[in-house]
Coordinates of C-alpha atoms and ligand atoms in Angstrom, one line a residue:
M1 CA 118.4 117.8 109.1
S2 CA 114.8 117.5 108.2
E3 CA 112.4 116.1 110.7
A4 CA 111.3 112.4 110.3
P5 CA 107.9 111.5 108.7
H6 CA 105.2 111.1 111.3
L7 CA 101.5 111.0 112.1
T8 CA 99.7 113.9 113.8
V9 CA 97.5 111.5 115.7
D10 CA 98.0 108.3 117.7
L11 CA 96.3 105.5 115.6
D12 CA 96.7 103.1 118.6
E13 CA 93.9 105.1 120.3
P14 CA 90.6 103.2 120.2
G15 CA 87.9 104.4 117.8
V16 CA 88.0 106.8 115.0
S17 CA 91.1 109.0 114.4
R18 CA 91.5 111.6 111.8
G19 CA 94.9 113.3 111.2
H20 CA 97.7 113.6 108.8
L21 CA 100.8 111.7 107.6
V22 CA 103.4 114.4 107.5
V23 CA 105.9 114.1 104.7
P24 CA 108.9 116.3 105.6
G25 CA 110.0 119.1 103.2
G26 CA 113.2 119.0 101.2
G27 CA 115.1 121.0 98.6
D28 CA 112.2 120.9 96.1
R29 CA 109.2 121.9 98.3
A30 CA 107.9 122.3 101.8
E31 CA 106.3 119.5 103.8
L32 CA 103.1 117.7 102.7
S33 CA 100.3 116.7 105.0
L34 CA 98.3 113.7 103.7
P35 CA 94.9 113.2 105.4
V36 CA 94.6 109.8 107.2
F37 CA 91.6 108.1 108.7
S38 CA 91.8 105.2 111.1
L39 CA 89.3 103.1 112.9
N40 CA 90.7 101.0 115.7
K41 CA 88.4 98.3 117.1
G42 CA 91.1 96.3 118.9
E43 CA 92.1 92.7 118.1
G44 CA 91.7 91.5 114.5
P45 CA 93.0 92.1 111.0
R46 CA 95.1 95.2 110.4
L47 CA 94.3 96.7 107.0
L48 CA 95.8 99.7 105.1
V49 CA 93.8 101.1 102.2
T50 CA 95.4 103.6 99.9
G51 CA 94.3 105.5 96.8
G52 CA 95.7 108.2 94.5
N53 CA 99.1 106.5 93.9
H54 CA 98.8 107.6 90.3
G55 CA 97.2 111.0 89.9
N56 CA 95.0 110.2 86.9
E57 CA 93.3 107.3 88.5
L58 CA 90.6 108.8 90.6
E59 CA 88.2 105.9 91.4
G60 CA 90.5 104.9 94.3
P61 CA 90.3 108.3 96.2
I62 CA 86.5 108.3 95.7
V63 CA 86.0 104.8 96.9
A64 CA 88.4 105.4 99.9
R65 CA 86.2 108.4 100.9
R66 CA 83.1 106.2 100.7
L67 CA 84.7 103.6 102.8
I68 CA 85.5 106.3 105.5
K69 CA 81.7 107.2 105.5
W70 CA 80.3 103.7 106.2
L71 CA 83.2 102.0 108.1
P72 CA 82.3 103.4 111.5
E73 CA 78.8 101.8 111.3
A74 CA 80.1 98.5 109.8
Q75 CA 83.5 97.6 111.3
T76 CA 83.3 95.1 114.1
C77 CA 87.0 94.4 114.9
G78 CA 90.6 95.1 114.0
R79 CA 92.0 98.3 112.6
V80 CA 91.5 99.9 109.2
I81 CA 93.7 102.8 108.1
V82 CA 92.7 104.8 105.0
L83 CA 94.9 107.2 103.1
P84 CA 92.7 108.3 100.2
V85 CA 95.4 110.2 98.3
L86 CA 99.0 109.1 98.4
N87 CA 100.2 111.6 95.9
P88 CA 98.2 114.9 96.0
L89 CA 100.7 116.6 93.6
A90 CA 99.9 114.1 90.9
V91 CA 96.2 114.1 91.6
E92 CA 96.0 117.9 91.4
A93 CA 97.7 117.7 88.0
W94 CA 95.7 114.6 86.8
S95 CA 99.0 113.1 86.0
R96 CA 100.3 109.6 86.5
N97 CA 103.7 110.9 87.7
T98 CA 104.5 113.8 90.1
P99 CA 105.0 116.9 88.0
L100 CA 107.6 118.4 90.3
D101 CA 110.2 115.6 89.9
G102 CA 108.7 113.6 87.1
L103 CA 108.7 110.4 89.2
N104 CA 106.2 107.6 89.2
L105 CA 105.4 107.0 93.0
N106 CA 104.7 103.4 92.3
R107 CA 108.3 102.8 91.0
V108 CA 110.2 104.5 93.9
F109 CA 109.3 102.4 96.9
P110 CA 110.5 102.0 99.6
G111 CA 111.5 105.6 98.9
R112 CA 114.3 107.8 100.3
A113 CA 114.2 110.2 103.3
D114 CA 116.6 112.6 101.6
G115 CA 115.2 112.1 98.1
S116 CA 112.8 114.3 96.0
V117 CA 109.2 114.7 97.0
T118 CA 107.9 111.5 95.4
E119 CA 110.6 109.5 97.1
R120 CA 109.8 111.2 100.4
I121 CA 106.1 110.2 100.1
A122 CA 107.2 106.6 99.5
D123 CA 109.6 106.7 102.5
A124 CA 106.9 108.1 104.8
V125 CA 104.3 105.5 103.8
S126 CA 106.9 102.6 104.0
R127 CA 108.2 103.6 107.4
V128 CA 105.2 105.0 109.2
L129 CA 102.0 103.3 107.9
L130 CA 103.2 100.0 106.3
P131 CA 104.4 98.5 109.7
M132 CA 100.9 99.1 111.1
A133 CA 99.2 96.7 108.6
D134 CA 99.2 93.0 107.6
T135 CA 97.1 93.5 104.5
V136 CA 97.3 96.4 102.0
F137 CA 94.7 97.4 99.3
D138 CA 96.1 99.9 96.9
L139 CA 93.2 101.3 94.7
H140 CA 94.3 102.0 91.2
S141 CA 92.7 102.3 87.8
F142 CA 94.1 101.0 84.5
G143 CA 94.6 104.4 83.0
P144 CA 92.6 106.8 80.8
T145 CA 93.3 105.2 77.4
W146 CA 92.3 101.7 78.2
D147 CA 89.2 99.5 78.5
F148 CA 89.8 97.0 81.3
P149 CA 87.4 95.1 83.5
P150 CA 87.3 95.8 87.2
A151 CA 90.1 93.7 88.6
A152 CA 92.0 92.7 91.7
T153 CA 95.6 92.1 90.7
T154 CA 98.9 90.8 92.0
H155 CA 102.2 89.9 90.5
P156 CA 103.9 86.5 90.8
I157 CA 105.5 86.3 94.3
T158 CA 108.5 84.0 95.0
D159 CA 107.1 82.8 98.3
P160 CA 104.4 80.2 97.4
G161 CA 102.5 80.6 100.7
L162 CA 102.3 84.4 100.3
M163 CA 101.3 84.0 96.7
A164 CA 98.4 81.6 97.6
R165 CA 97.2 83.9 100.3
T166 CA 97.4 86.9 98.0
V167 CA 95.5 85.3 95.2
R168 CA 92.8 84.2 97.7
M169 CA 92.5 87.7 99.0
A170 CA 92.3 89.1 95.5
E171 CA 89.6 86.6 94.6
A172 CA 87.6 87.7 97.7
F173 CA 86.9 91.0 96.0
K174 CA 84.6 89.0 93.7
L175 CA 85.4 91.4 90.9
P176 CA 84.9 90.2 87.3
L177 CA 88.6 89.6 87.0
T178 CA 91.3 88.4 89.4
L179 CA 94.7 88.7 87.6
V180 CA 98.2 87.5 88.2
W181 CA 100.1 89.9 86.1
Q182 CA 103.7 89.1 85.2
H183 CA 105.5 92.1 83.6
N184 CA 109.1 93.4 83.6
D185 CA 108.5 96.8 85.2
T186 CA 108.0 95.9 88.9
A187 CA 111.1 97.5 90.5
G188 CA 110.2 100.0 93.1
M189 CA 106.5 99.1 93.2
F190 CA 104.6 99.5 96.5
D191 CA 103.6 95.8 96.2
I192 CA 107.2 94.6 96.3
T193 CA 108.0 96.6 99.5
A194 CA 104.9 95.3 101.3
Q195 CA 105.4 91.7 100.1
N196 CA 109.1 91.8 101.2
Q197 CA 107.7 92.4 104.7
G198 CA 105.4 89.3 104.3
K199 CA 102.2 91.3 103.8
V200 CA 99.3 90.5 101.6
F201 CA 99.1 93.2 99.0
V202 CA 96.2 93.5 96.5
C203 CA 96.2 96.2 93.8
T204 CA 92.8 96.9 92.3
E205 CA 92.6 98.2 88.7
F206 CA 89.9 99.9 86.8
G207 CA 89.7 100.8 83.1
G208 CA 88.3 103.6 81.1
G209 CA 89.0 107.2 80.7
T210 CA 86.0 108.4 82.7
V211 CA 85.0 108.0 86.4
G212 CA 81.4 106.7 86.2
A213 CA 78.8 105.8 88.8
D214 CA 78.4 102.2 87.6
N215 CA 82.0 101.4 87.8
L216 CA 82.3 103.1 91.2
A217 CA 79.5 101.0 92.5
I218 CA 81.3 97.8 91.3
Y219 CA 84.6 99.0 92.8
E220 CA 83.0 99.8 96.2
A221 CA 81.2 96.4 96.2
G222 CA 84.5 94.7 95.6
V223 CA 86.2 96.5 98.6
R224 CA 83.2 95.6 100.8
N225 CA 83.4 92.0 99.7
A226 CA 87.1 92.0 100.7
L227 CA 86.4 93.5 104.1
I228 CA 83.8 90.8 104.7
A229 CA 86.4 88.1 103.7
L230 CA 88.8 89.6 106.2
G231 CA 86.2 89.5 108.9
L232 CA 86.3 93.2 109.5
I233 CA 82.7 93.7 108.7
E234 CA 79.6 91.4 108.5
G235 CA 77.5 90.8 105.5
E236 CA 77.0 88.7 102.4
A237 CA 79.6 88.9 99.7
E238 CA 78.3 88.7 96.1
Y239 CA 79.6 89.3 92.6
P240 CA 78.6 92.8 91.2
T241 CA 77.2 92.9 87.7
F242 CA 79.6 94.1 85.0
R243 CA 78.3 94.3 81.4
Q244 CA 75.8 91.4 82.0
H245 CA 78.5 89.3 83.7
K246 CA 77.8 88.4 87.3
S247 CA 80.8 86.1 88.0
G248 CA 84.5 86.3 88.4
Q249 CA 87.5 84.5 86.8
T250 CA 91.1 84.2 87.7
L251 CA 93.6 84.7 84.9
E252 CA 97.3 85.1 84.3
T253 CA 99.1 87.2 81.7
R254 CA 102.8 87.5 80.7
P255 CA 104.9 89.9 78.7
A256 CA 104.4 87.6 75.6
D257 CA 100.7 88.2 75.8
E258 CA 101.1 91.9 74.9
L259 CA 99.9 92.7 71.4
K260 CA 101.9 95.6 69.9
S261 CA 101.0 97.9 67.1
P262 CA 102.8 97.0 63.8
A263 CA 102.9 100.7 62.8
A264 CA 101.9 104.1 64.1
G265 CA 98.3 105.0 63.7
I266 CA 94.8 104.7 65.2
F267 CA 93.9 101.4 66.8
E268 CA 90.3 100.2 66.1
P269 CA 89.3 97.4 68.6
R270 CA 87.4 94.5 67.1
C271 CA 86.9 92.7 70.4
S272 CA 85.8 93.6 73.9
V273 CA 87.3 92.9 77.3
L274 CA 86.6 89.4 78.6
D275 CA 85.9 88.1 75.1
E276 CA 87.2 84.6 74.4
V277 CA 89.2 84.5 71.2
K278 CA 90.8 81.7 69.2
Q279 CA 94.1 81.8 67.5
G280 CA 93.8 84.0 64.4
D281 CA 90.7 85.8 65.5
L282 CA 90.7 89.5 64.6
I283 CA 91.6 91.6 67.7
G284 CA 91.8 95.0 66.0
I285 CA 92.9 97.0 63.0
L286 CA 95.7 99.6 62.9
H287 CA 94.9 102.5 60.6
P288 CA 97.8 104.6 59.4
I289 CA 97.0 108.3 59.2
D290 CA 99.8 109.6 57.0
S291 CA 98.7 108.1 53.7
L292 CA 95.5 106.8 52.3
S293 CA 97.4 104.4 50.1
A294 CA 98.9 102.7 53.1
E295 CA 96.8 99.6 53.9
S296 CA 95.2 99.2 57.3
I297 CA 96.7 96.3 59.2
N298 CA 94.7 93.5 60.8
M299 CA 95.9 92.3 64.2
H300 CA 95.1 88.7 65.2
A301 CA 95.0 86.7 68.4
P302 CA 98.3 84.8 68.8
E303 CA 96.5 81.9 70.5
T304 CA 93.3 80.9 72.2
S305 CA 92.9 83.3 75.1
I306 CA 90.7 85.8 76.9
V307 CA 90.9 89.5 76.0
L308 CA 92.1 91.4 79.1
A309 CA 92.6 95.0 78.0
V310 CA 92.1 97.0 74.9
A311 CA 93.5 100.4 74.0
S312 CA 90.4 102.5 73.7
G313 CA 91.7 105.9 72.6
A314 CA 94.6 107.9 71.5
H315 CA 96.9 107.6 68.5
V316 CA 99.6 105.0 69.1
D317 CA 103.2 104.8 68.0
A318 CA 104.7 101.7 66.4
N319 CA 105.4 98.9 68.8
K320 CA 103.1 100.2 71.5
V321 CA 100.9 97.7 73.4
V322 CA 97.3 98.0 72.2
A323 CA 95.8 94.8 73.7
L324 CA 96.6 92.3 76.4
V325 CA 95.3 88.7 76.5
A326 CA 95.4 86.2 79.3
R327 CA 94.5 82.6 80.2
P328 CA 93.1 80.8 83.2
L329 CA 95.6 80.7 86.1
K330 CA 97.2 77.4 86.6
K331 CA 97.2 76.8 90.4
Ligands
ZN1 ZN1 98.0 103.1 88.8

């Protein structure tokens, strides 16, 4: 019998606590100790902030560390728990999935106590930390081969009340984009486990293959705005500037909004994120690399929409998503 997942500190103690979430060992490796910060100021909202769910999305862990720095000065009530790195094994490898078992942490929730290491991390978070929060911010990035605007996202939620509260919370980040993202790969997501317990869960996403100072500043401002909206800190929320935009919009996207490459090759974007396009506008060009006599293929917008994400690097296989479009959310 392995021991149960647990915390090395009592987060109910008032004030700042620093300790670890202990993920028990198993057949594949010894126990893991994930650093946890908590600031308990009594009555008020109970927030959990996590980063490093995917190991090649590093803005989240950085912004989580910044939050830990300024929170003790700023927080006026409630409790904030911060776990900057959910999956250190993936972060060390700069890998989306855990190298040891090949699993995507964000597809194995709520996890298994007797599973492989990724499943044990999910189990520890679900059983030990999640019950301590009413609201969860999971800080992601969109991935290294995409351009994507700073966004607070959710998926469609069956409970309309929870859906409305979640969209309101996501909009409170005041990021350039608030997104309701319908896709067919949601089983095992952290979101689902939290929402099944009635919690408001917002997943922030960031694009680009590099971690840059400008983007980090926008990301941090978004988290600060959300904390102001929750009433955890005082201050004036405002839209950060992103590529000359200083406003936000709320959009929705569905699987049918994915533009897929008609052949293998190099994708050349002919639009930028947040561009408004009309039906038939050129979105990008697919250049085959195996023959100079093979024509490059133009890819067009299927309907009037707003460009959400554009593949910004790497050779693509045929039928791979190279762009996503969206339209204003109907509320
Ligand atoms: Zn992610």
